[in-house]
Short mmCIF file of N, CA and C and ligand atoms in Angstrom, two decimals:
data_model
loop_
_atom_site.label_atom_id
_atom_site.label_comp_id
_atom_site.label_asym_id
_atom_site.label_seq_id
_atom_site.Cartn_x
_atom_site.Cartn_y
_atom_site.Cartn_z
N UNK X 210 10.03 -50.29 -16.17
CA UNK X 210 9.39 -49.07 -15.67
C UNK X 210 10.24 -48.45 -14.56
N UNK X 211 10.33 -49.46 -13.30
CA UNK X 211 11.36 -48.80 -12.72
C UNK X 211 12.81 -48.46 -12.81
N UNK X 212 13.27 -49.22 -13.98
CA UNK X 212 15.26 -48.68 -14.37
C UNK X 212 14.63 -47.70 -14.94
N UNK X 213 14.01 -46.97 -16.05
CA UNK X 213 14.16 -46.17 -16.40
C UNK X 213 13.57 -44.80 -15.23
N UNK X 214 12.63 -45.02 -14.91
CA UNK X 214 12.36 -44.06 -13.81
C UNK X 214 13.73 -43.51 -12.85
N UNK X 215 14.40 -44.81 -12.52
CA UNK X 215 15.86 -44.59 -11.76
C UNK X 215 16.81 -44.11 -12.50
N UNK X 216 17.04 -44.23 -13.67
CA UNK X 216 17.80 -43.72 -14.84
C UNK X 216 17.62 -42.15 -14.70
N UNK X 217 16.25 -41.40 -14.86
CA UNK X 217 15.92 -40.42 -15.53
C UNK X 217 16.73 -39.60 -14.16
N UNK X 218 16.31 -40.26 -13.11
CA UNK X 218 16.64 -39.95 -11.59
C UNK X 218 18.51 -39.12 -11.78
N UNK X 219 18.78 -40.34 -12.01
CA UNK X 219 20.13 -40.29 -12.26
C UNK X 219 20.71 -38.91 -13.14
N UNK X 220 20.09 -38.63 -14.10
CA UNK X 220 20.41 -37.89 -15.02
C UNK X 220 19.77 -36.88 -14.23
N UNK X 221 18.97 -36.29 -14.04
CA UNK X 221 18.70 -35.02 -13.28
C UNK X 221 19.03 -35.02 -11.98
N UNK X 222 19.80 -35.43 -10.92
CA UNK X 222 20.81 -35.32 -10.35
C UNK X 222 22.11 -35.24 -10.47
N UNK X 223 22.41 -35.60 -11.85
CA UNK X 223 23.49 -35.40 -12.79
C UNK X 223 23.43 -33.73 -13.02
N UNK X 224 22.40 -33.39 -13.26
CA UNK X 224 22.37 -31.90 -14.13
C UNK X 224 22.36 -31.24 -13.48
N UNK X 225 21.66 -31.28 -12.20
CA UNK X 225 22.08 -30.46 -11.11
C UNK X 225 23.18 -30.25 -10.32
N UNK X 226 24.00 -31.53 -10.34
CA UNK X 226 25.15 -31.66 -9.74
C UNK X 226 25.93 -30.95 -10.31
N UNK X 227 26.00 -30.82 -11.76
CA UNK X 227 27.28 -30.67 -12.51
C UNK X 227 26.96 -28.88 -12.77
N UNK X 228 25.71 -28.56 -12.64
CA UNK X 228 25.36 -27.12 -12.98
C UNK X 228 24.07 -26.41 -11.98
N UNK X 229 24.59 -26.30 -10.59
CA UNK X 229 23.56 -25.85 -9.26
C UNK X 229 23.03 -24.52 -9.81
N UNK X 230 23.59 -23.88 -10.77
CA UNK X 230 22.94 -22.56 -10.98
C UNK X 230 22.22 -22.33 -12.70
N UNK X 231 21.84 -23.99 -12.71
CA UNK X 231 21.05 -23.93 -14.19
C UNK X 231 19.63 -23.04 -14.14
N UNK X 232 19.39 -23.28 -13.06
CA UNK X 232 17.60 -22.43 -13.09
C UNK X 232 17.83 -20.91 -12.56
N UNK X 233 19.02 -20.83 -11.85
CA UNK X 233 19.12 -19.44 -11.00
C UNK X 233 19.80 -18.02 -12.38
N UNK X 234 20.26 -18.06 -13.37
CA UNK X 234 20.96 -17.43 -14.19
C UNK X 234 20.77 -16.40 -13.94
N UNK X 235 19.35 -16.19 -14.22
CA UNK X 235 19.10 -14.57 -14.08
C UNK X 235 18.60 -14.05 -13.07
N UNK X 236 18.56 -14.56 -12.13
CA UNK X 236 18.69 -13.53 -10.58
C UNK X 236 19.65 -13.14 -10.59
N UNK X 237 19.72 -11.68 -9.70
CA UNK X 237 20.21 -11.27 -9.28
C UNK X 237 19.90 -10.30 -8.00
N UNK X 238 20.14 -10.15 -6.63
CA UNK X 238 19.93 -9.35 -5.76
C UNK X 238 20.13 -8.23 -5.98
N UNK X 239 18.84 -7.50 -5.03
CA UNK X 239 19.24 -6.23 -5.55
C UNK X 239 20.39 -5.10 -4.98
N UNK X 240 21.15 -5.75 -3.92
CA UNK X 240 22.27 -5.75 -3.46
C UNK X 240 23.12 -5.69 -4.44
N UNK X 241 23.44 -6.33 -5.56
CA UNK X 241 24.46 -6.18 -6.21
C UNK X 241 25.38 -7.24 -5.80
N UNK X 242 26.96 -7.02 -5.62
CA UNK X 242 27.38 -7.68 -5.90
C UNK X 242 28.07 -7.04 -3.97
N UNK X 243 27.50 -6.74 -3.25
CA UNK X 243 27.91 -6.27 -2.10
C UNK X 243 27.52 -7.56 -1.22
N UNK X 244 28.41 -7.73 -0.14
CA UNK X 244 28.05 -8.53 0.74
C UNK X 244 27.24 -8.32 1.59
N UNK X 245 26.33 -8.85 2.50
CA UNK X 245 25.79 -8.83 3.93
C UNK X 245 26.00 -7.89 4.67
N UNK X 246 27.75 -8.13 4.82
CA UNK X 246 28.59 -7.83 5.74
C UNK X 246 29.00 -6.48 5.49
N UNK X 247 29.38 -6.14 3.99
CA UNK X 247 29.94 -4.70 4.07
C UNK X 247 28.37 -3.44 4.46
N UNK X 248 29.20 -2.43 4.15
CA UNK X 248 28.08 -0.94 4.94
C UNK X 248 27.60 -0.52 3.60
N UNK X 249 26.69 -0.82 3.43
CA UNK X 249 26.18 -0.21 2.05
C UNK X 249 24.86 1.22 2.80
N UNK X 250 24.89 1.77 1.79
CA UNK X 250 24.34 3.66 2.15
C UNK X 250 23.09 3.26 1.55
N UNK X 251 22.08 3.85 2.84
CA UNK X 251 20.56 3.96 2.89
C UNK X 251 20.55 5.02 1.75
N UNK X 252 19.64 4.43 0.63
CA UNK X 252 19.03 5.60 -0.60
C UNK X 252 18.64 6.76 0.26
N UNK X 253 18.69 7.69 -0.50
CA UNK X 253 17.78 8.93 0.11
C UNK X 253 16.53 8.82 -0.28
N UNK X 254 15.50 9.27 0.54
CA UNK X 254 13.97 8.73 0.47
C UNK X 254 13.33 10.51 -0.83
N UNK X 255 12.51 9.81 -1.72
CA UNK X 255 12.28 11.19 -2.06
C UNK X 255 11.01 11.26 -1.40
N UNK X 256 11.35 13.25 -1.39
CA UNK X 256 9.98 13.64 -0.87
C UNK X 256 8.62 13.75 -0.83
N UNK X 257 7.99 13.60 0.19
CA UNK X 257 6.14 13.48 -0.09
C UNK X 257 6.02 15.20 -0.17
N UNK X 258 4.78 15.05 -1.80
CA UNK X 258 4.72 15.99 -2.12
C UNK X 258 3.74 16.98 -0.77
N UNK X 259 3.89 18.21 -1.05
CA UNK X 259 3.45 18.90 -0.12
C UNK X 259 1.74 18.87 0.14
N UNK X 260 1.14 20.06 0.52
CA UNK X 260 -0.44 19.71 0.61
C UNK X 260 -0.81 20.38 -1.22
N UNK X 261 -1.68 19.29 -1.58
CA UNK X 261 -2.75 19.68 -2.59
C UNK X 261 -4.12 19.51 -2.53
N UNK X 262 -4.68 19.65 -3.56
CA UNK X 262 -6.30 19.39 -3.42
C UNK X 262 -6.43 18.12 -4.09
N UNK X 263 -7.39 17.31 -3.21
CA UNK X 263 -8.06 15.95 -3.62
C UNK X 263 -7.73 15.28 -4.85
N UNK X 264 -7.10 14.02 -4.64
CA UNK X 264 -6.47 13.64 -6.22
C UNK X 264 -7.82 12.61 -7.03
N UNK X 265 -8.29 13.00 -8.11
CA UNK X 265 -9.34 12.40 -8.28
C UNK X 265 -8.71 10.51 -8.25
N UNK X 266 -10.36 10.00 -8.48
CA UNK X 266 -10.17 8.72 -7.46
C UNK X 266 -10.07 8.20 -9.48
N UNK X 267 -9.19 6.47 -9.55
CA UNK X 267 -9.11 6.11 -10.55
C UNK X 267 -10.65 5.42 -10.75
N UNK X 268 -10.77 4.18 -10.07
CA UNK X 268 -12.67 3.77 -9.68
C UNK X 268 -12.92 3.77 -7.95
N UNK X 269 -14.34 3.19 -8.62
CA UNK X 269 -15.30 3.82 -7.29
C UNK X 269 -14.70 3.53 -5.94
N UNK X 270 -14.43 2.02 -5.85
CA UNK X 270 -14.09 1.99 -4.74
C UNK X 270 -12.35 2.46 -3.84
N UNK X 271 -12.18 3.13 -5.17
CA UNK X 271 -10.56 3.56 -4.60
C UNK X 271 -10.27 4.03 -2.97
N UNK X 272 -9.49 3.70 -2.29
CA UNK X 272 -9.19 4.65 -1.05
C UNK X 272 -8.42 5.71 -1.25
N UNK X 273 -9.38 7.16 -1.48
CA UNK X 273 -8.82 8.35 -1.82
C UNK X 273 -7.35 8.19 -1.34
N UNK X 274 -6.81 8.98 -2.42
CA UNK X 274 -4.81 8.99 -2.02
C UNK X 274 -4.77 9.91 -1.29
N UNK X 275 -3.92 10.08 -0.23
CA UNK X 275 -3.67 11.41 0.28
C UNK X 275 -3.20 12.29 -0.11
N UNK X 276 -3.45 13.75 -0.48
CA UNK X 276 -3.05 14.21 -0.91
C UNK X 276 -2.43 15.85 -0.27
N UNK X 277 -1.49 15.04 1.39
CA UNK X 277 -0.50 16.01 2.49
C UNK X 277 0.31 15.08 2.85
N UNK X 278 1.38 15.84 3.21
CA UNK X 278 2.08 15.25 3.88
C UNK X 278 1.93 14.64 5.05
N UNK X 279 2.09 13.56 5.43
CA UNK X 279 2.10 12.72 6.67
C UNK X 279 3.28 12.34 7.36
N UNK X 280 4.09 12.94 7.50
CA UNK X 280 5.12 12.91 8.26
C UNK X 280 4.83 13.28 9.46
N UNK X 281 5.29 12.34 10.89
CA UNK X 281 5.30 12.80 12.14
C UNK X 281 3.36 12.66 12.21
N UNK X 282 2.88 11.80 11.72
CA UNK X 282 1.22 11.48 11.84
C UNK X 282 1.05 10.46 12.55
N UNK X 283 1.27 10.50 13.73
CA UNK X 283 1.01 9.08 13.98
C UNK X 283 -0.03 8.32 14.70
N UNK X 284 -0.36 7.42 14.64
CA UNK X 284 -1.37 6.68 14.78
C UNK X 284 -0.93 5.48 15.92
N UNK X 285 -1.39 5.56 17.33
CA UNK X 285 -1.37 4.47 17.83
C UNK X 285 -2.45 4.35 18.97
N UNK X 286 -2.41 2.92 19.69
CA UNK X 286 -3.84 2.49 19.99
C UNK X 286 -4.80 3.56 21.19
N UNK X 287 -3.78 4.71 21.62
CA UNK X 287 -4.17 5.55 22.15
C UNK X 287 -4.81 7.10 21.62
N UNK X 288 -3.75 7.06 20.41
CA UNK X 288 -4.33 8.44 19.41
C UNK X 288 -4.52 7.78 18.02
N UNK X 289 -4.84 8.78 17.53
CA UNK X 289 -5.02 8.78 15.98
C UNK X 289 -5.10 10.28 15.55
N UNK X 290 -3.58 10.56 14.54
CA UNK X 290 -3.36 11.76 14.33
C UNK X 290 -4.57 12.72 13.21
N UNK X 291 -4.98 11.38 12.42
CA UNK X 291 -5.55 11.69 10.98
C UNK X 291 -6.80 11.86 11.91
N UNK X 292 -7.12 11.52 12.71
CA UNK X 292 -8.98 11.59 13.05
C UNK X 292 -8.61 13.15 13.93
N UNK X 293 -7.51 13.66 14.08
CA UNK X 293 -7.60 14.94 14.44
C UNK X 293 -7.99 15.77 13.73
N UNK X 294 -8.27 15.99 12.45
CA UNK X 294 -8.74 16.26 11.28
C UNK X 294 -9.81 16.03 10.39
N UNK X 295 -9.67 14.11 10.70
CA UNK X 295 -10.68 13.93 9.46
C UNK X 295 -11.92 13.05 10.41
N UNK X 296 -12.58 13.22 11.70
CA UNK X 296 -13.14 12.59 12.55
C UNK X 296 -14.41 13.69 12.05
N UNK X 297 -15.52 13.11 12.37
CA UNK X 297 -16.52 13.79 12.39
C UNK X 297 -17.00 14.91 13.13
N UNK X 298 -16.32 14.78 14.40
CA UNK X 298 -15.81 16.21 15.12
C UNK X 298 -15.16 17.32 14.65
N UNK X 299 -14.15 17.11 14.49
CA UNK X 299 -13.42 17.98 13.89
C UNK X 299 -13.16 18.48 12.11
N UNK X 300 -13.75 17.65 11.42
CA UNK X 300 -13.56 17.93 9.98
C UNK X 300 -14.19 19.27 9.74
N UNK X 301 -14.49 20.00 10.16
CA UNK X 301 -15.65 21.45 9.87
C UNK X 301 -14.07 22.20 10.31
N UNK X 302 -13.82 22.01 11.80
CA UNK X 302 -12.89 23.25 11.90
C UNK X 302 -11.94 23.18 11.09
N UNK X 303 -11.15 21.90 10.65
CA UNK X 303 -9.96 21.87 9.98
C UNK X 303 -10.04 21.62 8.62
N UNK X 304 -11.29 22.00 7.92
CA UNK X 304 -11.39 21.86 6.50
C UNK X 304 -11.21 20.65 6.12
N UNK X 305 -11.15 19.94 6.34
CA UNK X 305 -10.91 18.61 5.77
C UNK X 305 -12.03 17.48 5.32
N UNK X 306 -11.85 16.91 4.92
CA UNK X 306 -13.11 15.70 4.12
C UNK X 306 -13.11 14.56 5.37
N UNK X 307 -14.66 14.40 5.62
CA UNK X 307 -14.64 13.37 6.85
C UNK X 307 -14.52 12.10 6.49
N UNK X 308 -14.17 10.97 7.33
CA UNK X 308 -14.48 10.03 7.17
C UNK X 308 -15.75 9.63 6.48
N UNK X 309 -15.51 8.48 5.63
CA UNK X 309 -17.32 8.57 5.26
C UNK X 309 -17.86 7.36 6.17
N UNK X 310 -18.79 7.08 5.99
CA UNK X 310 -19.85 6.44 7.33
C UNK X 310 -19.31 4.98 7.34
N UNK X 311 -18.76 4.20 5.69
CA UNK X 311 -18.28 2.85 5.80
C UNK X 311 -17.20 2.63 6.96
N UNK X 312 -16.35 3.70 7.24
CA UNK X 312 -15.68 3.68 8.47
C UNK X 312 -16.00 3.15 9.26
N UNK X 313 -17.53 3.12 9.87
CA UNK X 313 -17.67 2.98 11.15
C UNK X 313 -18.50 1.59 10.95
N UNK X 314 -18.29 0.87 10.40
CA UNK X 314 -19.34 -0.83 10.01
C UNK X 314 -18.23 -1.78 10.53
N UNK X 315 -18.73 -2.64 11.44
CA UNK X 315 -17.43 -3.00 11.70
C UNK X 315 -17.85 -4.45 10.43
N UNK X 316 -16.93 -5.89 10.84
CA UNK X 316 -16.80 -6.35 9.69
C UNK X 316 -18.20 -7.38 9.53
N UNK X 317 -18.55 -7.18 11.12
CA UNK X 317 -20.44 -8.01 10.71
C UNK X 317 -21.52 -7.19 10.34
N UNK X 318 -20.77 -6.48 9.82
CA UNK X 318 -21.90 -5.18 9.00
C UNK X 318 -22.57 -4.14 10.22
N UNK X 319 -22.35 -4.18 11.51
CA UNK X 319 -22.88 -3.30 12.76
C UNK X 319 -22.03 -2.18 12.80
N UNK X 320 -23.25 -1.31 12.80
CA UNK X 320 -22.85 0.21 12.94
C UNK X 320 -22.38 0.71 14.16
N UNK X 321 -21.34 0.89 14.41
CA UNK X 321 -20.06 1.33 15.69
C UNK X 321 -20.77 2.89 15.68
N UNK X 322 -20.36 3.01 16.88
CA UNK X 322 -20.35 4.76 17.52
C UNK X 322 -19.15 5.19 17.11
N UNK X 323 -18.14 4.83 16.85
CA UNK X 323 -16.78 5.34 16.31
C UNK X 323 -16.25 4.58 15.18
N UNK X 324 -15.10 4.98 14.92
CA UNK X 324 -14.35 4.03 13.69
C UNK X 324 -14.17 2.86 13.90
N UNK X 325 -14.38 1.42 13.42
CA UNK X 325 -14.35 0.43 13.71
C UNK X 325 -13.13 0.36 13.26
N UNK X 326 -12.47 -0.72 14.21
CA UNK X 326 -11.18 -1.12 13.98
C UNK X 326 -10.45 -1.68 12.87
N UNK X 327 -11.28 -2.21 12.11
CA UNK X 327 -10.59 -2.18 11.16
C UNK X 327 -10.11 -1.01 9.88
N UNK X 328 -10.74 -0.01 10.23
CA UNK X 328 -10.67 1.52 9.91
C UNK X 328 -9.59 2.01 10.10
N UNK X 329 -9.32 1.99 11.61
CA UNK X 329 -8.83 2.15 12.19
C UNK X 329 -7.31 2.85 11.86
N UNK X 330 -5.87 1.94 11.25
CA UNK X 330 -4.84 2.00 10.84
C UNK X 330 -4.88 2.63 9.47
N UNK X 331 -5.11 3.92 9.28
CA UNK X 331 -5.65 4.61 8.17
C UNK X 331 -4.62 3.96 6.64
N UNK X 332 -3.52 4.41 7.23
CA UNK X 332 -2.50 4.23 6.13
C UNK X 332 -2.34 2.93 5.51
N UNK X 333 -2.96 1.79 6.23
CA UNK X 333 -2.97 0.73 5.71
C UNK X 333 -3.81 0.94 3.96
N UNK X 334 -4.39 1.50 4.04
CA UNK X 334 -5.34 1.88 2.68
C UNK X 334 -4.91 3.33 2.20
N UNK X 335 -4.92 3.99 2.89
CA UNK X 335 -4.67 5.57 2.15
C UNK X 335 -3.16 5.25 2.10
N UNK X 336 -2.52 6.42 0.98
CA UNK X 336 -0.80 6.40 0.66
C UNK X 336 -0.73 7.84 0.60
N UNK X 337 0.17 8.38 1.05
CA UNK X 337 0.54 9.84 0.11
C UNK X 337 1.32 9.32 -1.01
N UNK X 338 1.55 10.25 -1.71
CA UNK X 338 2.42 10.32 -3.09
C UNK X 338 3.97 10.85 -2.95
N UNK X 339 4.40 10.60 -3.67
CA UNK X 339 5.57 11.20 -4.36
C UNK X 339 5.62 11.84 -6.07
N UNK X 340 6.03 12.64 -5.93
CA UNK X 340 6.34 12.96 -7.45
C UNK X 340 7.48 11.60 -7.95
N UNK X 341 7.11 11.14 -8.83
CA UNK X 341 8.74 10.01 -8.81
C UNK X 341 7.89 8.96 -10.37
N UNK X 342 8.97 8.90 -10.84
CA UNK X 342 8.72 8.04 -12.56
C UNK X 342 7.85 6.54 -12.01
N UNK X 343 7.10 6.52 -12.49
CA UNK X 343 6.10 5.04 -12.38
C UNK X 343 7.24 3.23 -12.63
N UNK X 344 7.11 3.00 -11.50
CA UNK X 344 7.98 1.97 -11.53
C UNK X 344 7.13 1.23 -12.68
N UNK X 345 6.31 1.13 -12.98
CA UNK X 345 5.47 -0.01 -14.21
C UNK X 345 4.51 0.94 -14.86
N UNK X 346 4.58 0.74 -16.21
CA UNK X 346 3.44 1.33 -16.52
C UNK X 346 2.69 1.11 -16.35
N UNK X 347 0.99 1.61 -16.36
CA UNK X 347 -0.44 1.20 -16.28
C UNK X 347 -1.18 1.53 -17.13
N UNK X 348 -2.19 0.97 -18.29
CA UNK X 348 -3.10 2.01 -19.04
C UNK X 348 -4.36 1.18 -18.07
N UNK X 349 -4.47 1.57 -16.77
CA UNK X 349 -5.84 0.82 -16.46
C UNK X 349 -6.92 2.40 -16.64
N UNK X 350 -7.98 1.81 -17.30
CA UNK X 350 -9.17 2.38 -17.58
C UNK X 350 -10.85 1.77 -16.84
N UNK X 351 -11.10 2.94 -16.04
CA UNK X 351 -12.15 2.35 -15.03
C UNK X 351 -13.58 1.90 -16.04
N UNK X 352 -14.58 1.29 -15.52
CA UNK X 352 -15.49 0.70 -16.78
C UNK X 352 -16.26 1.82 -17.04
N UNK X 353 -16.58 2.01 -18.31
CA UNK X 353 -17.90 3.39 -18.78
C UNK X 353 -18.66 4.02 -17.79
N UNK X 354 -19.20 2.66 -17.09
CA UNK X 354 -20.80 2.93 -16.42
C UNK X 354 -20.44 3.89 -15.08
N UNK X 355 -18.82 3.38 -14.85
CA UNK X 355 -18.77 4.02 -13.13
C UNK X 355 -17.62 4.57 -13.34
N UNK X 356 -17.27 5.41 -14.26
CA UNK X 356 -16.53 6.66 -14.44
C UNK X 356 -17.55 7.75 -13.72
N UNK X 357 -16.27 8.74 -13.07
CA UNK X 357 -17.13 9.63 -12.67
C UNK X 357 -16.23 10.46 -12.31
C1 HEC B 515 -3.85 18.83 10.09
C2 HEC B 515 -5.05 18.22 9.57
C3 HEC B 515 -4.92 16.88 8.86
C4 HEC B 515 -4.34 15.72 9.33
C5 HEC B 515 -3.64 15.50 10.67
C6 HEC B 515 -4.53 14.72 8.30
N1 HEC B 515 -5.21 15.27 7.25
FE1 HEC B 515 -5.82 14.30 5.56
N2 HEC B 515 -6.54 16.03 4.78
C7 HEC B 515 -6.55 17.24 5.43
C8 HEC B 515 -7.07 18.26 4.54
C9 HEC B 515 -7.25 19.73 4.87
C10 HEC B 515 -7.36 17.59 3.31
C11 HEC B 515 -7.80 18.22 2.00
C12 HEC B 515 -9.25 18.50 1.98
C13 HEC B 515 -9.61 19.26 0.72
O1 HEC B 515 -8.79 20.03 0.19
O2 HEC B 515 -10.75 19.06 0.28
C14 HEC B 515 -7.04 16.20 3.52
C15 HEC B 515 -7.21 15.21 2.56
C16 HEC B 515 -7.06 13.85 2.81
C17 HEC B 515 -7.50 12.79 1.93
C18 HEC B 515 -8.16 12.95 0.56
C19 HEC B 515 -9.66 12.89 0.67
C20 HEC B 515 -10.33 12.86 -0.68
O3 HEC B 515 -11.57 12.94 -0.70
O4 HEC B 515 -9.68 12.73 -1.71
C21 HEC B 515 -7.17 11.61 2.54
C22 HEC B 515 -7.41 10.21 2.01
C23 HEC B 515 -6.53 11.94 3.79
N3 HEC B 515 -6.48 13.31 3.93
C24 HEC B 515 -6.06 11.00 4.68
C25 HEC B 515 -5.35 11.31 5.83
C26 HEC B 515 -4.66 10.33 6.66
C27 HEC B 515 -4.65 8.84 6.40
C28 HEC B 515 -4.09 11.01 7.69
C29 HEC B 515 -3.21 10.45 8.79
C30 HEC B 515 -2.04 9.70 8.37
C31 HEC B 515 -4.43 12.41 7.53
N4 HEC B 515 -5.15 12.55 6.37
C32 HEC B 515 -4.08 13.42 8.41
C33 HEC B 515 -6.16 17.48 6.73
C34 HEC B 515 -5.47 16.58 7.54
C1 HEC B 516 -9.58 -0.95 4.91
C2 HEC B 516 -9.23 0.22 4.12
C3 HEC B 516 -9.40 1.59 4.74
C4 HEC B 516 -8.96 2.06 5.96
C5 HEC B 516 -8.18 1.30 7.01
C6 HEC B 516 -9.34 3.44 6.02
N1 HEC B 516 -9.99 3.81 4.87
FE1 HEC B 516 -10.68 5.66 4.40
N2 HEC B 516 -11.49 4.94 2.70
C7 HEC B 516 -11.36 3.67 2.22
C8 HEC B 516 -12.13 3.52 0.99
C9 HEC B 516 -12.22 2.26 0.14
C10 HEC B 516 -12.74 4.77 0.74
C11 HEC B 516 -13.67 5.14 -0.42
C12 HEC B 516 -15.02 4.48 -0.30
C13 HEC B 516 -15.69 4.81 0.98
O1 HEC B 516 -16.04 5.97 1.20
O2 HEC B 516 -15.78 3.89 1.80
C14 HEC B 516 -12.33 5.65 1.83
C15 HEC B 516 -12.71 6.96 1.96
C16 HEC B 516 -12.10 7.87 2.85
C17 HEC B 516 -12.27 9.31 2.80
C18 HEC B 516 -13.11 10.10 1.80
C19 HEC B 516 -14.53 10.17 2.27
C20 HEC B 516 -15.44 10.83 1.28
O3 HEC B 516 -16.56 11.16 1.70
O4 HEC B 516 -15.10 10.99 0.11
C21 HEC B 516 -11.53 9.84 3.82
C22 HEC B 516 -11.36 11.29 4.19
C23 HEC B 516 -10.91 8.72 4.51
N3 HEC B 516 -11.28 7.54 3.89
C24 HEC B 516 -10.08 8.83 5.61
C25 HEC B 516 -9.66 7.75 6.38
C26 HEC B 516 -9.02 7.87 7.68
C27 HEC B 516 -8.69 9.16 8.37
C28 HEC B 516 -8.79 6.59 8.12
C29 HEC B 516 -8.22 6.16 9.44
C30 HEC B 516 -8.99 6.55 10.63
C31 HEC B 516 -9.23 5.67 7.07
N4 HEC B 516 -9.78 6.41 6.06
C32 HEC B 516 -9.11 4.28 7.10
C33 HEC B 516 -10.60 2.66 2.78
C34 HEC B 516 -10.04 2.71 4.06
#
């Protein structure tokens, strides 16, 4: 039991020895064949599409996509650019769709006077878009009952 156990040992330290890149074949970085070291050129970023109207939601619980640009929006523990807009204060003057009320629950289900923090970092959940070819396809289809 144990020579052959030590045997088998043998032989797959054999196979590895003699061939370190038996399991690795088909990686490849997406670097290419560039080093670390050389200067390789930042892609150009494509652009977020401009302002449109509300992109319908795929299901219910989707976090509406954004659908403006957010450039120069920023959000930190002193401001919040998006609640300049989309706060319950202000959503009337600036046309915009308010927060809805789950915003403000924090995570033991208690209803906050403001956005609970975990709300909070909008973009963590909302995205703007790009116009740009679908890295994967999708045929996802939401269920009958909660199409809408
Ligand atoms: C200058 C005002 C303004 C700012 C700042 C702003 N928005 Fe908007 N946002 C709008 C308007 C206007 C709409 C479109 C409302 C409409 O056409 O019904 C909108 C739409 C949206 C929607 C779509 C809502 C839906 O029901 O589909 C989301 C999500 C959103 N914004 C998130 C954000 C986030 C996140 C930020 C911050 C990164 C942000 N917005 C900053 C004005 C703003
Ligand atoms: C943890 C994820 C998450 C974060 C963070 C978050 N949202 Fe949402 N948001 C959602 C989801 C999910 C929905 C749709 C369901 C709902 O209304 O709760 C939504 C809905 C909305 C809507 C549409 C409301 C409506 O009545 O149709 C707006 C506008 C919005 N969010 C803006 C914001 C802004 C602005 C922030 C930052 C202050 C923010 N959200 C932070 C997940 C999030």
């Amino acid at each position: 039991m144990k020579k052959i156990f030590l045997m088998s040992m043998v032989i797959t330290a054999g196979m590895f020895g003699l061939n370190p890149y038996a399991f690795a074949e088909h990686v490849q970085s997406l670097r290419g064949d560039l080093s670390l070291e050389e200067n390789s050129v930042a892609p150009t970023l494509k652009q977020y599409q401009k302002d449109e109207a509300p992109i319908a939601r795929d299901y219910l619980q989707q976090p509406p996509l954004i659908p403006h640009k957010i450039d120069g929006y920023r959000v930190t523990i002193k401001h919040n650019k998006c609640l300049s807009c989309h706060s319950w204060t202000n959503y009337k003057a600036r046309g915009a769709t308010k927060i809805s009320q789950t915003h403000f629950e924090s995570r033991d289900g208690a209803i906050m006077s403001n956005v609970a923090p975990r709300r909070y970092f909008c973009s963590q959940c909302h995205v703007p878009q790009v116009k740009a070819k679908e890295l994967i396809a999708n045929d996802f289809e939401p269920v009958e009952a909660m199409r809408h």
